[in-house]
Structures are given as C-alpha cells and as structure tokens.
mmCIF file with all atom_site columns, C-alpha atoms in Angstrom:
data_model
loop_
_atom_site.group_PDB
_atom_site.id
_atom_site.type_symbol
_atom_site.label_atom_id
_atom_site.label_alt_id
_atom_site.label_comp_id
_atom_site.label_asym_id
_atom_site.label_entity_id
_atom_site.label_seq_id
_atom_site.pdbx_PDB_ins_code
_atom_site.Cartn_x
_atom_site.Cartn_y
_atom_site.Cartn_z
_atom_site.occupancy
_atom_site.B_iso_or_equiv
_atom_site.pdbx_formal_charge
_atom_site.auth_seq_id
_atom_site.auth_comp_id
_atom_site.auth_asym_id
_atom_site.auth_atom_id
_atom_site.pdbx_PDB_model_num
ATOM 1   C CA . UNK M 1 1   ? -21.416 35.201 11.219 1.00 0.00 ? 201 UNK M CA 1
ATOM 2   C CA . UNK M 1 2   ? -23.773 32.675 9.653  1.00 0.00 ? 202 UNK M CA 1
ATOM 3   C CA . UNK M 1 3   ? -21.873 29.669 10.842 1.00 0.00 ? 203 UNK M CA 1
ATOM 4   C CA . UNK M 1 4   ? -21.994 31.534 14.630 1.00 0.00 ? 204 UNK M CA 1
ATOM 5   C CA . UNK M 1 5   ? -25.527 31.188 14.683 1.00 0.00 ? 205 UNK M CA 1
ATOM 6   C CA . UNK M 1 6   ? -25.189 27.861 13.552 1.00 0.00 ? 206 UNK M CA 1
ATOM 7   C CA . UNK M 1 7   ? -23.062 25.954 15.072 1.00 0.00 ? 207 UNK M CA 1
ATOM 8   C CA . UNK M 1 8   ? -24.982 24.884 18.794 1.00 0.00 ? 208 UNK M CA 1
ATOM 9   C CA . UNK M 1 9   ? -28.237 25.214 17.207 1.00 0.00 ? 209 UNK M CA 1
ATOM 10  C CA . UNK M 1 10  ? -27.355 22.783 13.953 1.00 0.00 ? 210 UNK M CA 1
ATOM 11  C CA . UNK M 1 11  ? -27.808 19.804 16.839 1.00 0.00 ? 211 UNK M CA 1
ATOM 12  C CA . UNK M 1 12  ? -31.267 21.184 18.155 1.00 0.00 ? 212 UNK M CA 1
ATOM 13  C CA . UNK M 1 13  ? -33.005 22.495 15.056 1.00 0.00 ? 213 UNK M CA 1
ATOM 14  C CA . UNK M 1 14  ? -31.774 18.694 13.260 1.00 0.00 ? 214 UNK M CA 1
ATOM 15  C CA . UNK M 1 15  ? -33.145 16.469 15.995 1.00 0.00 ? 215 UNK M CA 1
ATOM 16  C CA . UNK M 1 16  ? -36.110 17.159 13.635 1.00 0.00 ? 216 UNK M CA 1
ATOM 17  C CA . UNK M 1 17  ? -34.495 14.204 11.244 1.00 0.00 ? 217 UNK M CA 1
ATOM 18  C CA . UNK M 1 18  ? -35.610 12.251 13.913 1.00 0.00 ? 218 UNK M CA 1
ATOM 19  C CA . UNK M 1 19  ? -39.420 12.566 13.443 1.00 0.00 ? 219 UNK M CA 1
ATOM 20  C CA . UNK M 1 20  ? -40.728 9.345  11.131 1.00 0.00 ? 220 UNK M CA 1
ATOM 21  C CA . UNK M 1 21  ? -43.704 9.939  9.203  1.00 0.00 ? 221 UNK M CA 1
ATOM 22  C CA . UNK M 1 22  ? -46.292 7.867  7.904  1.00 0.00 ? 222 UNK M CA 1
ATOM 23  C CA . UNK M 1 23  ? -48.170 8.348  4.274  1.00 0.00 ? 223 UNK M CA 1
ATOM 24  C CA . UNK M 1 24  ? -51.666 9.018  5.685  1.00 0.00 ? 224 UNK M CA 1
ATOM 25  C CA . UNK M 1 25  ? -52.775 12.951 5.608  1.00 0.00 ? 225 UNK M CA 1
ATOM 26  C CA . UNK M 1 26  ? -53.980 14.458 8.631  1.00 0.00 ? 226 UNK M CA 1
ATOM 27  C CA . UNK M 1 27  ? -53.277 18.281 8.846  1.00 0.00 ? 227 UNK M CA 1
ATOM 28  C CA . UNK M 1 28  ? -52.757 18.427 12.419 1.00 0.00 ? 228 UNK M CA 1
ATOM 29  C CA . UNK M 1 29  ? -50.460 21.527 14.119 1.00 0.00 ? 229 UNK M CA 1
ATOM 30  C CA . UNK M 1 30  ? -47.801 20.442 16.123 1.00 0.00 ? 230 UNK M CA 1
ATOM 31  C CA . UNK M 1 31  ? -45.756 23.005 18.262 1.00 0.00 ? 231 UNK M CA 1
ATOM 32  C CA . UNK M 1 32  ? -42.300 21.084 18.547 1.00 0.00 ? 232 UNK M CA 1
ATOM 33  C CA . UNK M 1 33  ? -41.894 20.964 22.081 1.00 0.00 ? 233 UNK M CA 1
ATOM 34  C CA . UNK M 1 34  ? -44.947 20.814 23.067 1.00 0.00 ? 234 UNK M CA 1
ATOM 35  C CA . UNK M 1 35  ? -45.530 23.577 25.827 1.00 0.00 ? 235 UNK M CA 1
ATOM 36  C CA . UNK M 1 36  ? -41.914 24.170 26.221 1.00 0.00 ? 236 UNK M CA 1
ATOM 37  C CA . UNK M 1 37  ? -41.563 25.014 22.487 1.00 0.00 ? 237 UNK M CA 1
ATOM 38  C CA . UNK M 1 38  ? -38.081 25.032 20.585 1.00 0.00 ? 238 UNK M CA 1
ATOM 39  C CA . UNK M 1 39  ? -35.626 26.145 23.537 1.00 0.00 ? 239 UNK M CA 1
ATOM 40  C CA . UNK M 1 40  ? -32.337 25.577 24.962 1.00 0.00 ? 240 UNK M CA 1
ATOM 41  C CA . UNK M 1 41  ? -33.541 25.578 28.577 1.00 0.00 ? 241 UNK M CA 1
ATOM 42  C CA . UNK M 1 42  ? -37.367 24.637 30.232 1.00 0.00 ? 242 UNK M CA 1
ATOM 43  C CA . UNK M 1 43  ? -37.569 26.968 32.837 1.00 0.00 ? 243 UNK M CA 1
ATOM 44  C CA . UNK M 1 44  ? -40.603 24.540 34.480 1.00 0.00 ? 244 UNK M CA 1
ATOM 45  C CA . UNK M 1 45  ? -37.847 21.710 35.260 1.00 0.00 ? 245 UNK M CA 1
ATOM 46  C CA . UNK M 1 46  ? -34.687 23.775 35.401 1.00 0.00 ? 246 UNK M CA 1
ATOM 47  C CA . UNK M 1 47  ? -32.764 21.665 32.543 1.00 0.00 ? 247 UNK M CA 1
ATOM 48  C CA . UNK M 1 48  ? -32.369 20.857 29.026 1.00 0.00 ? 248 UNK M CA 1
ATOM 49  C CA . UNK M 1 49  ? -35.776 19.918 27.390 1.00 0.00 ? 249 UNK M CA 1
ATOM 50  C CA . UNK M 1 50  ? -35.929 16.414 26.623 1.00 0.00 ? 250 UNK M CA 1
ATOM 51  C CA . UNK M 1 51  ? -36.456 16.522 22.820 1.00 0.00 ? 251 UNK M CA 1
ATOM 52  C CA . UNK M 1 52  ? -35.979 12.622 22.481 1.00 0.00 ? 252 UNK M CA 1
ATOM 53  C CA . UNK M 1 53  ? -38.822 11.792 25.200 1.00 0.00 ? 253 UNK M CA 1
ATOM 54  C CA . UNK M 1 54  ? -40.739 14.494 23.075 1.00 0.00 ? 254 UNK M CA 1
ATOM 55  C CA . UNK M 1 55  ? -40.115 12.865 19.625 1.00 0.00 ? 255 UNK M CA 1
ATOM 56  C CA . UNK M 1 56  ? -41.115 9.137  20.574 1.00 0.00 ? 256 UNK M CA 1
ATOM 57  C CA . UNK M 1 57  ? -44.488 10.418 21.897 1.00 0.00 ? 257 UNK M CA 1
ATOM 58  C CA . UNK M 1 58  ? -45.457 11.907 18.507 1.00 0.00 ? 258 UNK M CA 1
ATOM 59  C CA . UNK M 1 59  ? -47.438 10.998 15.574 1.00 0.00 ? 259 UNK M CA 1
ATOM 60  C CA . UNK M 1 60  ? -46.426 13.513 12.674 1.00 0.00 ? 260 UNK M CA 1
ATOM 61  C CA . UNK M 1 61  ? -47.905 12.410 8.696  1.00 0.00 ? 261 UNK M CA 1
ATOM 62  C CA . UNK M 1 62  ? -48.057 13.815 5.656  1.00 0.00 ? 262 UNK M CA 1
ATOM 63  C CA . UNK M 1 63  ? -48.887 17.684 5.115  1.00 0.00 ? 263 UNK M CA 1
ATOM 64  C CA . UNK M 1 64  ? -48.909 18.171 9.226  1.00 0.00 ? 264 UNK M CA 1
ATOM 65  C CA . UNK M 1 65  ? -47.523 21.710 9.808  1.00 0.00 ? 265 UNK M CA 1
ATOM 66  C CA . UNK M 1 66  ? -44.441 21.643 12.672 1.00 0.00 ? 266 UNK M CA 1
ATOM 67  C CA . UNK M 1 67  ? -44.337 25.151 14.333 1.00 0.00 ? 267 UNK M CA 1
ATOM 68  C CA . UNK M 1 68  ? -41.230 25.915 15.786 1.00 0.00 ? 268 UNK M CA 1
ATOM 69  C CA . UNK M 1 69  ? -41.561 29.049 18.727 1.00 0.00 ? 269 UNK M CA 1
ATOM 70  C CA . UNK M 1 70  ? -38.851 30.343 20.262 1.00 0.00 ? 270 UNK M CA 1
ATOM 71  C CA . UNK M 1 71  ? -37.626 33.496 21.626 1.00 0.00 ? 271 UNK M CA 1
ATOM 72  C CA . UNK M 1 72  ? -36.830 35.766 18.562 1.00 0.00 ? 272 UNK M CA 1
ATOM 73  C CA . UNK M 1 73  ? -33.145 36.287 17.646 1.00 0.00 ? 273 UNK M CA 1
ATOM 74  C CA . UNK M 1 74  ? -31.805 33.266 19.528 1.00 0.00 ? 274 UNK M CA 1
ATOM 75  C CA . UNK M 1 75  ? -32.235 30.785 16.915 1.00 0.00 ? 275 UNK M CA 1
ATOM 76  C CA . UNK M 1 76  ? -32.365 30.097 12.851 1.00 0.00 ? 276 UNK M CA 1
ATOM 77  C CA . UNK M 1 77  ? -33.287 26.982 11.550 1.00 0.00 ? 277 UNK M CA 1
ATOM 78  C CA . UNK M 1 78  ? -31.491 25.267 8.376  1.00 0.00 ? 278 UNK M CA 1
ATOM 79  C CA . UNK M 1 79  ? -31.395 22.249 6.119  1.00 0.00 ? 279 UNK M CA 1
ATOM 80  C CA . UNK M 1 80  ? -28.862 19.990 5.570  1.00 0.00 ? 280 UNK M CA 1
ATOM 81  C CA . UNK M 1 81  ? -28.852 18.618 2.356  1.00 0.00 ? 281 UNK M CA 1
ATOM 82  C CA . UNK M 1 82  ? -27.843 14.464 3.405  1.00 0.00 ? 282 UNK M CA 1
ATOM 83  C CA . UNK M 1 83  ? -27.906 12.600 6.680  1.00 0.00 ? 283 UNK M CA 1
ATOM 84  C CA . UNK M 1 84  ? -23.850 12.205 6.221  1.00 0.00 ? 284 UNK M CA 1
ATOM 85  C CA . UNK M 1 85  ? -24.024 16.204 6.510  1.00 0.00 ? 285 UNK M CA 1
ATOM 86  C CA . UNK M 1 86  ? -26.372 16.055 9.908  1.00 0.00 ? 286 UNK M CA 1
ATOM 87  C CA . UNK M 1 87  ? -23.752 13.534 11.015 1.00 0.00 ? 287 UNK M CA 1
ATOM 88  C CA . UNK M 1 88  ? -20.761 15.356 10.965 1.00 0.00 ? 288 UNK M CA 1
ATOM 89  C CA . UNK M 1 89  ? -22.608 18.958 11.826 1.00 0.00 ? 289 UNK M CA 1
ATOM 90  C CA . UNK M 1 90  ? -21.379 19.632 8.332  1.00 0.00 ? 290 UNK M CA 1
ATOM 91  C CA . UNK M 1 91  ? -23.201 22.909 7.676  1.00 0.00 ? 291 UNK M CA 1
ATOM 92  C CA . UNK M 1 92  ? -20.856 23.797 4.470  1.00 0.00 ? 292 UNK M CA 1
ATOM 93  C CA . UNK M 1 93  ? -24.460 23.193 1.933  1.00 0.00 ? 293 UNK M CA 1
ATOM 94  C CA . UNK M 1 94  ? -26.686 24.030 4.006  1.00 0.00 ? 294 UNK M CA 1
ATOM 95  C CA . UNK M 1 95  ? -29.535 26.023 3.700  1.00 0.00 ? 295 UNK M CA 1
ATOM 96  C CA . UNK M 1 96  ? -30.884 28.855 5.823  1.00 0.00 ? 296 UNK M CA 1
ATOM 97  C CA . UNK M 1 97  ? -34.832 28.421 6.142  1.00 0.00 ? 297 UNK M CA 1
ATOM 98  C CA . UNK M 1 98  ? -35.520 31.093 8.898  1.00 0.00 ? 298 UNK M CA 1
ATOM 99  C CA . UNK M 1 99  ? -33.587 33.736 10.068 1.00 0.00 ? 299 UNK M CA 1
ATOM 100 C CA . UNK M 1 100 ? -34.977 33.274 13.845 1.00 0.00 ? 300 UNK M CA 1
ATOM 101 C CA . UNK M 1 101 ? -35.903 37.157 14.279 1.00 0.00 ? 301 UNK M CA 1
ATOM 102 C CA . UNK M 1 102 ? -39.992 36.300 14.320 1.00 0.00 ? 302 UNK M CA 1
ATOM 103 C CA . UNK M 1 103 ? -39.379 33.693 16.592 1.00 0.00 ? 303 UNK M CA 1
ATOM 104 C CA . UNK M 1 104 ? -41.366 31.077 15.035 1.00 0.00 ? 304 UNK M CA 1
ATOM 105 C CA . UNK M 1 105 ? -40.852 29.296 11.967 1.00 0.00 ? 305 UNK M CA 1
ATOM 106 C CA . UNK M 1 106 ? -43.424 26.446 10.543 1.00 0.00 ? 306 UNK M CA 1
ATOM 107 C CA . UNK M 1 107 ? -43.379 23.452 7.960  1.00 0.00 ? 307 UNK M CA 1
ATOM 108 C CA . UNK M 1 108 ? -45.584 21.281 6.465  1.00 0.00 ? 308 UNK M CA 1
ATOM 109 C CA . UNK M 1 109 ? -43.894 17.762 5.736  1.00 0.00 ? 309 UNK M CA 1
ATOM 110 C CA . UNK M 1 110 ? -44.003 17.250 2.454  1.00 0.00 ? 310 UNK M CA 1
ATOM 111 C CA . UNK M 1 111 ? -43.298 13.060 1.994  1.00 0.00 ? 311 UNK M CA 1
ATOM 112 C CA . UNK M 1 112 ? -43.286 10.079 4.096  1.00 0.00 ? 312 UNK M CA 1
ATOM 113 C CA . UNK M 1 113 ? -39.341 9.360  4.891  1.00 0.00 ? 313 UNK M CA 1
ATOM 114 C CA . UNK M 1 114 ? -36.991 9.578  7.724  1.00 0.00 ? 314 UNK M CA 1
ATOM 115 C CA . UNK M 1 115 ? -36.684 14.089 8.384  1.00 0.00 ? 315 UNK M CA 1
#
C-alpha cells in the first residue's frame, strides 16, 4: 500500500532536492507553492502547477521552515536517502515523514547543501 501512495507523488514531493540553500539564517515561512500550495492541479490556470518556475524564484537558507498544504489524504511526503535513489524513483530506503492525513506537513532546513 505504502509504495501506492508513493509512487506519482515520489516526483512531486522530491522536486524539493531542487531548492539550493545558502548558510545565512533567516527564519522565514515559505508555503511551497506559493498560493497554489503542494497540488497536482491549480485550479486558477487549469494545469499542472509549475513547480520549476516556482523554485527559481525562491530564496530558502538555513533554519527557514517549508510548509507543505495540501488536501488531506492525497499525499505523504518521504525521504530518499541519496540523489542516485531520487534518480531512479528508487523508494526501496526511503523514509515516510508525513502520512498526508493533516494535510500539511512543515520542515525547517537544517544545512546549506543541494535538498
């Protein structure tokens, strides 16, 4: 069942790997997304969101907290332990963060890296 829930949502909840960070501290919110928030569909254009348009506009540091809101039960959110793993949607070690049944799920970044 757990690899179910996975498998579309492994692409969408990982485009977070794509978020660079720098090593000053700011402690800013961000709600990935922005107003369209962590979804397979933006009802205000009729499409896909466009995560990658989203991602080069932002400025995330050290110990900012991402919130991820979404309509409860239709997604989870999990870590994959290497980049190889994100690569080939290999989802055999990863690790389940959020269950997806609040419908929100938040982390602060922890190091200055490539997520």
């Amino acid at each position: 069942m757990e690899t179910l829930l996975m498998g579309r949502r492994c692409c969408y909840v990982l485009c977070l790997i794509f978020i660079y960070y720098s090593q000053q501290s700011s402690c800013a919110t961000i709600e990935v997304g922005g107003p369209v928030g962590w979804t397979n569909y933006d009802t205000s254009t009729n499409k896909p969101p466009d995560y990658a348009t989203w991602v080069s506009s932002q400025s995330v540091v050290v110990d900012d907290i991402l919130v991820f809101k979404f309509p409860p039960g239709y997604h989870n959110v999990y870590s994959l332990p290497t980049q190889a793993a994100y690569t080939s949607c290999d989802q055999s070690k990863a690790t389940e963060l959020n269950d997806g049944k609040t419908g929100s799920y938040s982390w602060t970044t922890t190091k200055a890296g490539t997520y």
